[in-house]
């Protein structure tokens, strides 16, 4: 169930801090901060998805009690993910897996599919369909092609497109606060 009430999605009620942080991040304009790089900001988004997502129970059991963030294809983030992983405090530790192959992605909580795979990403999506993996990319058309979250730049800001059908089929629960700040699309929408 996508967008279920906060109380049911999380064991503890959310503190106002993640909500404020999400609001700040979602209103971030890369043009306003010339020194910030696009993928530094996208890395912050990826980590914040951990706070607004709940995975199927079987996915939690197979992940060795850590959040596993994976990048398939060329790593566009540089050291950004690693820096954030060392600074952020979450309910579980974070493990980063960069350059994962299709065989290695089954234990990923979040799988970022880089633009270097833009000609092959649909095959990857079919491979992991319904496996409880939050798929994220900035490849144009990703959400409409059964990816769960697509990050697009509009008017100098990062905007989210979320495929709720793909999330539901994967057993992923996205917090309604995340859905409220995104454009909801489904497979094949134009």
mmCIF file of C-alpha atoms in Angstrom, residues 23-173:
data_model
loop_
_atom_site.group_PDB
_atom_site.id
_atom_site.type_symbol
_atom_site.label_atom_id
_atom_site.label_comp_id
_atom_site.label_asym_id
_atom_site.label_seq_id
_atom_site.Cartn_x
_atom_site.Cartn_y
_atom_site.Cartn_z
ATOM 1 C CA UNK A 23 11.388 20.059 2.553
ATOM 2 C CA UNK A 24 14.782 21.779 2.350
ATOM 3 C CA UNK A 25 16.162 19.189 -0.030
ATOM 4 C CA UNK A 26 13.110 19.232 -2.256
ATOM 5 C CA UNK A 27 13.275 23.013 -2.546
ATOM 6 C CA UNK A 28 17.015 22.979 -3.258
ATOM 7 C CA UNK A 29 18.064 24.820 -6.394
ATOM 8 C CA UNK A 30 21.452 23.814 -7.828
ATOM 9 C CA UNK A 31 21.733 27.264 -9.415
ATOM 10 C CA UNK A 32 21.442 28.928 -6.012
ATOM 11 C CA UNK A 33 24.462 27.031 -4.727
ATOM 12 C CA UNK A 34 27.117 27.184 -7.427
ATOM 13 C CA UNK A 35 29.567 25.039 -5.453
ATOM 14 C CA UNK A 36 27.192 22.099 -5.046
ATOM 15 C CA UNK A 37 27.288 19.465 -7.754
ATOM 16 C CA UNK A 38 24.191 17.819 -9.164
ATOM 17 C CA UNK A 39 25.153 14.341 -7.959
ATOM 18 C CA UNK A 40 26.027 15.586 -4.473
ATOM 19 C CA UNK A 41 22.399 16.684 -4.184
ATOM 20 C CA UNK A 42 21.117 13.477 -5.762
ATOM 21 C CA UNK A 43 23.163 11.497 -3.233
ATOM 22 C CA UNK A 44 21.346 13.306 -0.421
ATOM 23 C CA UNK A 45 18.051 12.342 -2.040
ATOM 24 C CA UNK A 46 19.099 8.690 -2.222
ATOM 25 C CA UNK A 47 19.855 8.628 1.502
ATOM 26 C CA UNK A 48 16.613 10.382 2.343
ATOM 27 C CA UNK A 49 14.665 7.736 0.437
ATOM 28 C CA UNK A 50 15.753 5.366 3.232
ATOM 29 C CA UNK A 51 13.739 7.441 5.690
ATOM 30 C CA UNK A 52 10.580 7.521 3.586
ATOM 31 C CA UNK A 53 10.494 3.918 2.372
ATOM 32 C CA UNK A 54 9.565 0.617 3.944
ATOM 33 C CA UNK A 55 10.649 -2.614 2.312
ATOM 34 C CA UNK A 56 8.898 -6.002 2.340
ATOM 35 C CA UNK A 57 9.631 -8.056 5.450
ATOM 36 C CA UNK A 58 11.535 -10.718 3.498
ATOM 37 C CA UNK A 59 13.872 -8.024 2.138
ATOM 38 C CA UNK A 60 14.697 -6.883 5.658
ATOM 39 C CA UNK A 61 15.605 -10.426 6.681
ATOM 40 C CA UNK A 62 18.054 -10.980 3.816
ATOM 41 C CA UNK A 63 19.994 -7.748 4.143
ATOM 42 C CA UNK A 64 22.133 -8.559 7.214
ATOM 43 C CA UNK A 65 20.416 -5.723 9.123
ATOM 44 C CA UNK A 66 22.075 -2.988 7.084
ATOM 45 C CA UNK A 67 20.670 -0.724 4.401
ATOM 46 C CA UNK A 68 22.340 -1.677 1.132
ATOM 47 C CA UNK A 69 22.658 1.124 -1.412
ATOM 48 C CA UNK A 70 23.895 -0.056 -4.787
ATOM 49 C CA UNK A 71 24.963 1.698 -7.965
ATOM 50 C CA UNK A 72 24.704 -0.186 -11.254
ATOM 51 C CA UNK A 73 26.811 1.113 -14.106
ATOM 52 C CA UNK A 74 29.334 3.949 -13.920
ATOM 53 C CA UNK A 75 29.312 5.733 -10.553
ATOM 54 C CA UNK A 76 28.193 9.345 -11.135
ATOM 55 C CA UNK A 77 28.328 10.194 -7.416
ATOM 56 C CA UNK A 78 32.092 10.211 -6.937
ATOM 57 C CA UNK A 79 32.659 10.104 -3.151
ATOM 58 C CA UNK A 80 29.324 11.754 -2.266
ATOM 59 C CA UNK A 81 27.556 8.558 -1.174
ATOM 60 C CA UNK A 82 30.512 7.505 0.973
ATOM 61 C CA UNK A 83 30.733 10.917 2.655
ATOM 62 C CA UNK A 84 27.043 10.904 3.510
ATOM 63 C CA UNK A 85 27.169 7.281 4.717
ATOM 64 C CA UNK A 86 29.897 8.292 7.173
ATOM 65 C CA UNK A 87 27.906 11.263 8.486
ATOM 66 C CA UNK A 88 24.274 10.187 8.568
ATOM 67 C CA UNK A 89 22.653 8.468 11.535
ATOM 68 C CA UNK A 90 19.998 5.923 10.683
ATOM 69 C CA UNK A 91 18.353 3.071 12.543
ATOM 70 C CA UNK A 92 20.691 0.632 10.726
ATOM 71 C CA UNK A 93 24.174 0.915 9.215
ATOM 72 C CA UNK A 94 24.564 1.614 5.502
ATOM 73 C CA UNK A 95 26.621 -0.504 3.111
ATOM 74 C CA UNK A 96 27.557 0.882 -0.306
ATOM 75 C CA UNK A 97 28.046 -1.355 -3.333
ATOM 76 C CA UNK A 98 29.331 0.459 -6.404
ATOM 77 C CA UNK A 99 29.358 -1.096 -9.885
ATOM 78 C CA UNK A 100 27.116 -4.041 -9.021
ATOM 79 C CA UNK A 101 26.245 -6.609 -11.643
ATOM 80 C CA UNK A 102 22.783 -8.064 -12.219
ATOM 81 C CA UNK A 103 23.748 -11.100 -10.128
ATOM 82 C CA UNK A 104 24.680 -8.927 -7.142
ATOM 83 C CA UNK A 105 21.614 -6.712 -6.895
ATOM 84 C CA UNK A 106 19.219 -9.008 -5.062
ATOM 85 C CA UNK A 107 20.313 -7.723 -1.632
ATOM 86 C CA UNK A 108 20.094 -4.046 -2.537
ATOM 87 C CA UNK A 109 17.515 -1.909 -0.781
ATOM 88 C CA UNK A 110 18.119 0.968 -3.175
ATOM 89 C CA UNK A 111 19.495 0.384 -6.644
ATOM 90 C CA UNK A 112 20.573 3.506 -8.514
ATOM 91 C CA UNK A 113 20.861 2.714 -12.221
ATOM 92 C CA UNK A 114 23.266 5.185 -13.805
ATOM 93 C CA UNK A 115 22.910 6.806 -17.202
ATOM 94 C CA UNK A 116 25.740 4.623 -18.486
ATOM 95 C CA UNK A 117 23.147 1.818 -18.627
ATOM 96 C CA UNK A 118 20.492 3.827 -20.482
ATOM 97 C CA UNK A 119 20.412 1.322 -23.343
ATOM 98 C CA UNK A 120 20.134 -1.701 -20.998
ATOM 99 C CA UNK A 121 18.231 -0.522 -17.902
ATOM 100 C CA UNK A 122 14.888 -2.041 -18.953
ATOM 101 C CA UNK A 123 16.504 -5.481 -18.927
ATOM 102 C CA UNK A 124 17.762 -4.816 -15.388
ATOM 103 C CA UNK A 125 14.280 -3.721 -14.287
ATOM 104 C CA UNK A 126 12.778 -6.949 -15.681
ATOM 105 C CA UNK A 127 15.412 -8.981 -13.807
ATOM 106 C CA UNK A 128 14.519 -7.476 -10.419
ATOM 107 C CA UNK A 129 10.806 -6.928 -10.981
ATOM 108 C CA UNK A 130 8.816 -7.562 -7.783
ATOM 109 C CA UNK A 131 11.901 -8.250 -5.635
ATOM 110 C CA UNK A 132 11.455 -5.425 -3.120
ATOM 111 C CA UNK A 133 14.231 -3.207 -4.473
ATOM 112 C CA UNK A 134 13.682 0.557 -4.669
ATOM 113 C CA UNK A 135 14.931 1.416 -8.146
ATOM 114 C CA UNK A 136 16.141 4.970 -8.731
ATOM 115 C CA UNK A 137 17.636 6.659 -11.776
ATOM 116 C CA UNK A 138 17.962 9.901 -13.680
ATOM 117 C CA UNK A 139 17.522 8.202 -17.055
ATOM 118 C CA UNK A 140 14.774 9.956 -19.015
ATOM 119 C CA UNK A 141 11.587 7.853 -19.029
ATOM 120 C CA UNK A 142 12.768 5.597 -16.177
ATOM 121 C CA UNK A 143 9.599 5.866 -14.064
ATOM 122 C CA UNK A 144 7.305 5.340 -17.039
ATOM 123 C CA UNK A 145 9.276 2.189 -17.913
ATOM 124 C CA UNK A 146 8.597 0.523 -14.508
ATOM 125 C CA UNK A 147 11.400 2.159 -12.535
ATOM 126 C CA UNK A 148 10.144 3.393 -9.169
ATOM 127 C CA UNK A 149 11.793 6.823 -8.739
ATOM 128 C CA UNK A 150 13.121 9.015 -11.522
ATOM 129 C CA UNK A 151 15.031 12.197 -10.690
ATOM 130 C CA UNK A 152 14.611 14.925 -13.303
ATOM 131 C CA UNK A 153 15.865 18.497 -13.463
ATOM 132 C CA UNK A 154 13.116 21.069 -14.008
ATOM 133 C CA UNK A 155 13.806 24.780 -13.886
ATOM 134 C CA UNK A 156 17.132 24.137 -12.173
ATOM 135 C CA UNK A 157 15.657 21.916 -9.444
ATOM 136 C CA UNK A 158 15.524 18.199 -8.869
ATOM 137 C CA UNK A 159 12.010 16.873 -9.229
ATOM 138 C CA UNK A 160 10.820 13.341 -8.507
ATOM 139 C CA UNK A 161 8.633 11.168 -10.685
ATOM 140 C CA UNK A 162 7.340 8.110 -8.839
ATOM 141 C CA UNK A 163 5.761 5.039 -10.383
ATOM 142 C CA UNK A 164 3.367 3.873 -7.678
ATOM 143 C CA UNK A 165 2.354 0.778 -9.646
ATOM 144 C CA UNK A 166 5.966 -0.414 -9.785
ATOM 145 C CA UNK A 167 6.395 0.298 -6.056
ATOM 146 C CA UNK A 168 3.265 -1.668 -5.171
ATOM 147 C CA UNK A 169 4.306 -4.641 -7.330
ATOM 148 C CA UNK A 170 7.667 -4.688 -5.546
ATOM 149 C CA UNK A 171 6.011 -4.598 -2.121
ATOM 150 C CA UNK A 172 7.606 -1.229 -1.357
ATOM 151 C CA UNK A 173 5.698 1.244 0.798
#
